[in-house]
XYZ file of C-alpha atoms in Angstrom:
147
model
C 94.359 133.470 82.805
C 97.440 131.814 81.070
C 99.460 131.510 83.559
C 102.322 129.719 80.956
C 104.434 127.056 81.516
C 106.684 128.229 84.864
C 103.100 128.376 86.689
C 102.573 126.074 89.820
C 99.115 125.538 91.732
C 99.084 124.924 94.956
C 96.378 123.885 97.351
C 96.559 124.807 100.741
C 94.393 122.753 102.891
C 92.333 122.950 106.127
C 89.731 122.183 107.669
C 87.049 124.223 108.354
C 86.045 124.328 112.272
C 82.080 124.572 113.864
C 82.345 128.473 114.312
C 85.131 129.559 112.064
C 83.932 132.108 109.682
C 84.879 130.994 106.083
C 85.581 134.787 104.680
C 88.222 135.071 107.329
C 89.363 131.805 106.443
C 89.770 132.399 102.463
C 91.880 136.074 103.876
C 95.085 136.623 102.664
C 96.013 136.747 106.521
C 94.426 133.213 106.977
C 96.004 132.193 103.629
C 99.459 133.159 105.137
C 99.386 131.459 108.182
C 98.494 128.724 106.777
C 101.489 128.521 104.613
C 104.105 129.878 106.876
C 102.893 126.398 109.292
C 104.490 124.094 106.479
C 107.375 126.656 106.112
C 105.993 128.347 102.672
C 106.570 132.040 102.358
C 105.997 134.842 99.994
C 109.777 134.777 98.422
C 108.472 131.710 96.870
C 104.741 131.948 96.505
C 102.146 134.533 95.155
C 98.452 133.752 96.540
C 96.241 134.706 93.348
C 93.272 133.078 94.812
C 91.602 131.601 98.026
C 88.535 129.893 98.565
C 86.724 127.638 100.861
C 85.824 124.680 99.540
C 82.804 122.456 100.820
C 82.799 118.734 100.191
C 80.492 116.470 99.743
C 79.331 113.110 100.220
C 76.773 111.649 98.351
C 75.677 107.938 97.131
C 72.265 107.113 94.843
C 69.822 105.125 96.024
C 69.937 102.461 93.425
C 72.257 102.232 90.658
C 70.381 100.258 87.952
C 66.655 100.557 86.769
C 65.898 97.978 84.100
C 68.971 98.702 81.819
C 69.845 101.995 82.484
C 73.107 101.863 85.137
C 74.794 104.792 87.151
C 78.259 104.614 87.403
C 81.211 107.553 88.394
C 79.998 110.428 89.825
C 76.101 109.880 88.950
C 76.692 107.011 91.036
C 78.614 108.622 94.226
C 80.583 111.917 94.734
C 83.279 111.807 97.471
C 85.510 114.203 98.745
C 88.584 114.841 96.755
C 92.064 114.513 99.376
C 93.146 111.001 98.213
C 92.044 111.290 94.519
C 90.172 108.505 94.992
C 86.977 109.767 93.382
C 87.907 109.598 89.421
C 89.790 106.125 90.513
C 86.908 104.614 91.699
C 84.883 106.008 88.918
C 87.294 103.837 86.562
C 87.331 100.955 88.576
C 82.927 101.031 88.243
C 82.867 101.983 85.034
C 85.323 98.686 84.319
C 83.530 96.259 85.904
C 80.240 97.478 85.090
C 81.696 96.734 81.300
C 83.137 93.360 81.793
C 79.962 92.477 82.996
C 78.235 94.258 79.983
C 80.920 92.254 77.639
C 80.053 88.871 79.568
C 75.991 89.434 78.996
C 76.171 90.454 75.532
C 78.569 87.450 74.474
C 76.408 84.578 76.343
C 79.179 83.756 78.359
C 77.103 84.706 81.456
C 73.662 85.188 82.617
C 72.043 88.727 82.315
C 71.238 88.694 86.377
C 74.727 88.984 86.391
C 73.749 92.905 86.366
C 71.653 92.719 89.025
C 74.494 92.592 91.924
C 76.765 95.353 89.969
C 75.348 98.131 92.766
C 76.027 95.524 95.709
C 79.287 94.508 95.001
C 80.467 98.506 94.435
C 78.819 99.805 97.431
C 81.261 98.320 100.294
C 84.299 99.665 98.227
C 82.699 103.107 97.700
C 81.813 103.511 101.667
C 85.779 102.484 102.864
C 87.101 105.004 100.281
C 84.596 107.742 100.822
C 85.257 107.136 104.419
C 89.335 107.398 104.079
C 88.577 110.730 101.774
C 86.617 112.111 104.969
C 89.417 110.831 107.092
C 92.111 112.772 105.404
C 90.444 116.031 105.078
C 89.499 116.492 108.105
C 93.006 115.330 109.847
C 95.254 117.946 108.868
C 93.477 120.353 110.961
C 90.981 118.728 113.271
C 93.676 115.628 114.257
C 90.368 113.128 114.619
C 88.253 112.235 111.575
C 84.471 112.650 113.114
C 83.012 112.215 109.196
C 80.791 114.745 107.169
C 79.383 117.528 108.664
């Protein structure tokens, strides 16, 4: 659907509760209340489409297997409230090529490699961890992590 150039999306977000059934949740009803908490209402916004959305939080188990590497998403998947998923996907991909560039030109040792998955993992965790954090605030109030 073109929806041309005056067209704004807008995510509405919450978090789903233990109990809370996610039909009622994607209603327009649901949808509306919702909104109307943070003062949005229908003079200034058309709901075209709801849906629940379930994160999640994955990391591989190793990252490197001779040559072959995994890096971005093939390497972790985190939940998307601080946009920190393609971001650290750059920031992998990066240094898993200035470590590439400093192998192939002799200017360091190939075992560099071997401590690319080490030396991503801490970063990874802290950000996956803040993603969890803020998604489950707005609604909950206390970050208990993935469900």
């Amino acid at each position: 659907m073109d929806c041309g150039p005056t067209a704004i999306q807008a995510v509405a977000q919450s978090t789903a509760l233990p109990g809370e059934d996610e039909r009622e949740l994607a209603s327009p009803a649901a949808v509306w209340r919702l909104l109307e908490r943070q003062g949005i209402t229908e003079k200034v916004v058309k709901i075209l489409h709801a849906v629940v959305y379930r994160y999640h939080v994955r990391f591989a188990d190793r990252c490197q297997v001779g040559r072959i590497f995994l890096t971005g998403d093939a390497e972790q998947v985190m939940p998307p409230w601080i946009g920190e998923g393609m971001a650290s996907d750059i920031r992998g991909v990066a240094t898993l090529c200035r470590k590439l560039h400093a192998v192939i030109t002799g200017a360091l040792p190939e075992s560099l490699l071997d401590h690319y998955a080490e030396e991503r993992k801490p970063h990874v965790r802290e950000m996956t961890s803040h993603a969890v954090f803020f998604g489950l605030t707005p609604r909950a109030g206390v970050a208990t992590g993935p469900r």
